[in-house]
mmCIF file of C-alpha atoms in Angstrom:
data_model
loop_
_atom_site.group_PDB
_atom_site.id
_atom_site.type_symbol
_atom_site.label_atom_id
_atom_site.label_comp_id
_atom_site.label_asym_id
_atom_site.label_seq_id
_atom_site.Cartn_x
_atom_site.Cartn_y
_atom_site.Cartn_z
ATOM 1 C CA MET U 229 196.554 122.486 156.559
ATOM 2 C CA ALA U 230 197.683 119.406 154.655
ATOM 3 C CA ARG U 231 194.858 117.504 156.274
ATOM 4 C CA LEU U 232 192.319 120.106 155.061
ATOM 5 C CA GLN U 233 193.756 120.044 151.508
ATOM 6 C CA ARG U 234 193.543 116.246 151.415
ATOM 7 C CA ALA U 235 189.971 116.362 152.630
ATOM 8 C CA MET U 236 188.972 118.923 149.968
ATOM 9 C CA THR U 237 190.411 116.821 147.170
ATOM 10 C CA SER U 238 188.772 113.622 148.398
ATOM 11 C CA ASN U 239 185.047 112.788 148.196
ATOM 12 C CA LYS U 240 184.761 112.871 151.933
ATOM 13 C CA SER U 241 183.558 115.986 153.631
ATOM 14 C CA PRO U 242 186.313 117.973 155.282
ATOM 15 C CA ARG U 243 186.091 118.200 159.004
ATOM 16 C CA SER U 244 187.503 120.746 161.291
ATOM 17 C CA GLN U 245 189.748 119.701 164.103
ATOM 18 C CA SER U 246 186.720 119.398 166.350
ATOM 19 C CA GLY U 247 185.250 116.737 163.984
ATOM 20 C CA SER U 248 182.371 118.772 162.525
ATOM 21 C CA GLN U 249 182.010 119.692 158.825
ATOM 22 C CA THR U 250 183.653 122.928 157.677
ATOM 23 C CA PRO U 251 181.482 125.942 156.801
ATOM 24 C CA GLU U 252 182.914 126.003 153.266
ATOM 25 C CA TRP U 253 181.864 122.413 152.601
ATOM 26 C CA LYS U 254 178.384 123.075 154.008
ATOM 27 C CA ARG U 255 178.008 126.119 151.763
ATOM 28 C CA ARG U 256 179.041 124.125 148.677
ATOM 29 C CA GLN U 257 176.710 121.306 149.637
ATOM 30 C CA ARG U 258 173.808 123.774 150.015
ATOM 31 C CA GLU U 259 174.606 125.347 146.637
ATOM 32 C CA GLN U 260 174.631 121.930 144.947
ATOM 33 C CA GLU U 261 171.322 120.991 146.553
ATOM 34 C CA GLN U 262 169.777 124.314 145.535
ATOM 35 C CA ALA U 263 171.072 123.925 141.966
ATOM 36 C CA ALA U 264 169.659 120.384 141.761
ATOM 37 C CA ALA U 265 166.301 121.554 143.145
ATOM 38 C CA LYS U 266 166.215 124.457 140.674
ATOM 39 C CA LYS U 267 167.026 122.121 137.766
ATOM 40 C CA LEU U 268 164.283 119.698 138.834
ATOM 41 C CA ALA U 269 161.766 122.540 139.133
ATOM 42 C CA MET U 270 162.674 123.793 135.643
ATOM 43 C CA GLU U 271 162.305 120.293 134.170
ATOM 44 C CA GLN U 272 158.895 119.909 135.815
ATOM 45 C CA GLN U 273 157.837 123.314 134.510
ATOM 46 C CA LEU U 274 158.922 122.395 130.969
ATOM 47 C CA LYS U 275 157.020 119.120 131.207
ATOM 48 C CA GLN U 276 153.880 120.958 132.331
ATOM 49 C CA GLU U 277 154.261 123.444 129.455
ATOM 50 C CA ARG U 278 154.555 120.589 126.940
ATOM 51 C CA ILE U 279 151.433 118.977 128.380
ATOM 52 C CA ARG U 280 149.517 122.277 128.137
ATOM 53 C CA GLU U 281 150.701 122.766 124.537
ATOM 54 C CA ALA U 282 149.637 119.241 123.573
ATOM 55 C CA GLU U 283 146.218 119.770 125.175
ATOM 56 C CA LYS U 284 145.826 123.082 123.358
ATOM 57 C CA GLU U 285 146.745 121.476 120.014
ATOM 58 C CA LYS U 286 144.254 118.685 120.652
ATOM 59 C CA GLN U 287 141.509 121.226 121.404
ATOM 60 C CA GLU U 288 142.345 123.177 118.246
ATOM 61 C CA GLU U 289 142.221 119.981 116.159
ATOM 62 C CA GLN U 290 138.850 119.128 117.712
ATOM 63 C CA ILE U 291 137.503 122.593 116.865
ATOM 64 C CA LEU U 292 138.692 122.260 113.252
ATOM 65 C CA LEU U 293 137.124 118.809 112.999
ATOM 66 C CA GLU U 294 133.821 120.109 114.362
ATOM 67 C CA LYS U 295 133.884 123.020 111.886
ATOM 68 C CA GLU U 296 134.571 120.606 109.013
ATOM 69 C CA ARG U 297 131.690 118.351 110.097
ATOM 70 C CA GLU U 298 129.366 121.342 110.344
ATOM 71 C CA HIS U 299 130.398 122.496 106.867
ATOM 72 C CA GLN U 300 129.800 119.007 105.449
ATOM 73 C CA LYS U 301 126.407 118.899 107.138
ATOM 74 C CA GLN U 302 125.453 122.292 105.673
ATOM 75 C CA LEU U 303 126.673 121.251 102.240
ATOM 76 C CA LEU U 304 124.687 118.019 102.348
ATOM 77 C CA GLU U 305 121.603 119.899 103.529
ATOM 78 C CA SER U 306 121.930 122.455 100.734
ATOM 79 C CA LEU U 307 122.315 119.692 98.147
ATOM 80 C CA SER U 308 119.361 117.775 99.581
ATOM 81 C CA SER U 309 117.072 120.781 99.902
ATOM 82 C CA ALA U 310 117.604 122.052 96.357
ATOM 83 C CA GLY U 311 114.412 121.737 94.306
ATOM 84 C CA ASN U 312 114.184 119.413 91.301
ATOM 85 C CA THR U 313 117.011 117.099 92.330
ATOM 86 C CA ILE U 314 117.858 113.521 91.494
ATOM 87 C CA GLU U 315 119.183 111.068 94.066
ATOM 88 C CA TYR U 316 122.522 109.579 93.046
ATOM 89 C CA THR U 317 124.609 106.985 94.885
ATOM 90 C CA PHE U 318 128.378 107.326 94.708
ATOM 91 C CA LEU U 319 130.286 104.081 95.344
ATOM 92 C CA TRP U 320 133.959 103.308 95.853
ATOM 93 C CA PRO U 321 134.241 99.490 95.756
ATOM 94 C CA TYR U 322 138.043 99.219 95.683
ATOM 95 C CA SER U 323 138.955 99.544 99.370
ATOM 96 C CA TYR U 324 139.832 96.334 101.110
ATOM 97 C CA ASP U 325 141.096 97.752 104.380
ATOM 98 C CA PHE U 326 138.690 98.735 107.166
ATOM 99 C CA ASP U 327 140.998 101.615 108.115
ATOM 100 C CA ASP U 328 140.710 103.334 104.728
ATOM 101 C CA VAL U 329 139.517 106.921 104.726
ATOM 102 C CA VAL U 330 137.483 107.631 101.607
ATOM 103 C CA SER U 331 135.883 110.932 100.633
ATOM 104 C CA LEU U 332 134.198 112.388 97.558
ATOM 105 C CA HIS U 333 135.120 115.671 95.902
ATOM 106 C CA GLY U 334 133.069 116.997 93.035
ATOM 107 C CA SER U 335 131.998 119.939 90.943
ATOM 108 C CA PHE U 336 128.993 120.132 93.294
ATOM 109 C CA THR U 337 130.830 120.082 96.675
ATOM 110 C CA ASP U 338 131.914 123.728 96.854
ATOM 111 C CA GLY U 339 135.620 122.800 96.816
ATOM 112 C CA LYS U 340 135.323 120.504 99.845
ATOM 113 C CA SER U 341 135.505 116.752 100.272
ATOM 114 C CA ILE U 342 132.601 114.819 101.792
ATOM 115 C CA SER U 343 133.336 111.717 103.868
ATOM 116 C CA MET U 344 131.947 108.429 102.629
ATOM 117 C CA VAL U 345 130.822 105.533 104.831
ATOM 118 C CA ARG U 346 131.177 101.799 104.425
ATOM 119 C CA ASN U 347 127.931 100.035 103.562
ATOM 120 C CA ASP U 348 126.927 96.446 104.349
ATOM 121 C CA THR U 349 128.627 95.196 101.154
ATOM 122 C CA PHE U 350 131.909 96.810 102.320
ATOM 123 C CA GLU U 351 131.861 99.488 99.637
ATOM 124 C CA TYR U 352 132.215 103.153 100.512
ATOM 125 C CA GLN U 353 128.983 104.926 99.724
ATOM 126 C CA LEU U 354 127.494 108.407 99.687
ATOM 127 C CA ILE U 355 123.955 109.267 98.554
ATOM 128 C CA LEU U 356 123.322 112.828 97.405
ATOM 129 C CA ASN U 357 120.499 114.716 95.742
ATOM 130 C CA LEU U 358 121.960 116.569 92.773
ATOM 131 C CA PRO U 359 120.383 118.930 90.261
ATOM 132 C CA PRO U 360 120.037 117.629 86.717
ATOM 133 C CA GLY U 361 123.082 118.153 84.542
ATOM 134 C CA GLU U 362 126.673 117.092 84.115
ATOM 135 C CA HIS U 363 128.675 116.526 87.293
ATOM 136 C CA TYR U 364 132.358 115.657 87.751
ATOM 137 C CA PHE U 365 133.744 113.903 90.809
ATOM 138 C CA ARG U 366 136.712 111.972 92.133
ATOM 139 C CA PHE U 367 137.582 110.029 95.245
ATOM 140 C CA ASN U 368 140.242 110.653 97.861
ATOM 141 C CA VAL U 369 141.440 107.359 99.332
ATOM 142 C CA ASN U 370 143.879 107.730 102.228
ATOM 143 C CA GLY U 371 145.136 111.038 100.807
ATOM 144 C CA THR U 372 145.460 109.860 97.173
ATOM 145 C CA TRP U 373 143.140 111.152 94.452
ATOM 146 C CA LYS U 374 141.518 108.401 92.372
ATOM 147 C CA HIS U 375 138.768 107.886 89.848
ATOM 148 C CA ASP U 376 136.769 104.742 89.135
ATOM 149 C CA PRO U 377 138.027 103.272 85.853
ATOM 150 C CA LYS U 378 134.691 101.469 85.311
ATOM 151 C CA LEU U 379 132.696 104.726 85.161
ATOM 152 C CA LYS U 380 132.559 107.470 82.541
ATOM 153 C CA SER U 381 135.463 109.831 82.970
ATOM 154 C CA GLY U 382 136.724 113.156 81.752
ATOM 155 C CA PHE U 383 138.845 116.104 82.766
ATOM 156 C CA PHE U 384 137.609 118.742 85.174
ATOM 157 C CA GLU U 385 139.817 121.599 86.368
ATOM 158 C CA GLY U 386 142.810 119.775 84.863
ATOM 159 C CA ASN U 387 142.220 116.516 86.763
ATOM 160 C CA MET U 388 141.021 113.127 85.571
ATOM 161 C CA CYS U 389 137.592 112.656 87.149
ATOM 162 C CA ASN U 390 134.499 110.536 86.818
ATOM 163 C CA LYS U 391 131.478 112.070 85.141
ATOM 164 C CA VAL U 392 127.771 111.549 85.600
ATOM 165 C CA ASP U 393 124.927 113.046 83.556
ATOM 166 C CA LEU U 394 121.684 113.355 85.478
#
């Protein structure tokens, strides 16, 4: 009995008098192995769920981006197809970083921003056909609203904007 108690308190597996492992130790060993296997399976399942969630979020972002591009395309087409329009070039010459994201928001953009592209002189540019009249606009540079201090400006909807009369 003392030998069995010593064996249970030590890290060694207890052995019966015949030298084989005791049924109690085997049962505990099986339970530990099953618990470890169950834990590993749960961790793998959680990892797979996280991967699926990340893929789903990426797909949703892609769908939103495609919808935004389609809306911009429709807006540009509607501005271009309007009769009696004047072509106007919007320029943002103050970006010195190639990673800048610049867009235009105006009284003519239906509450949306339109992405601008870098031209060969490294200015951000957007060419639109606008109806004659007074138009207000401002630029969004990396999430910050700005106006060009060298152009005519005024307030539109409570914001400092640039102004063009066509």
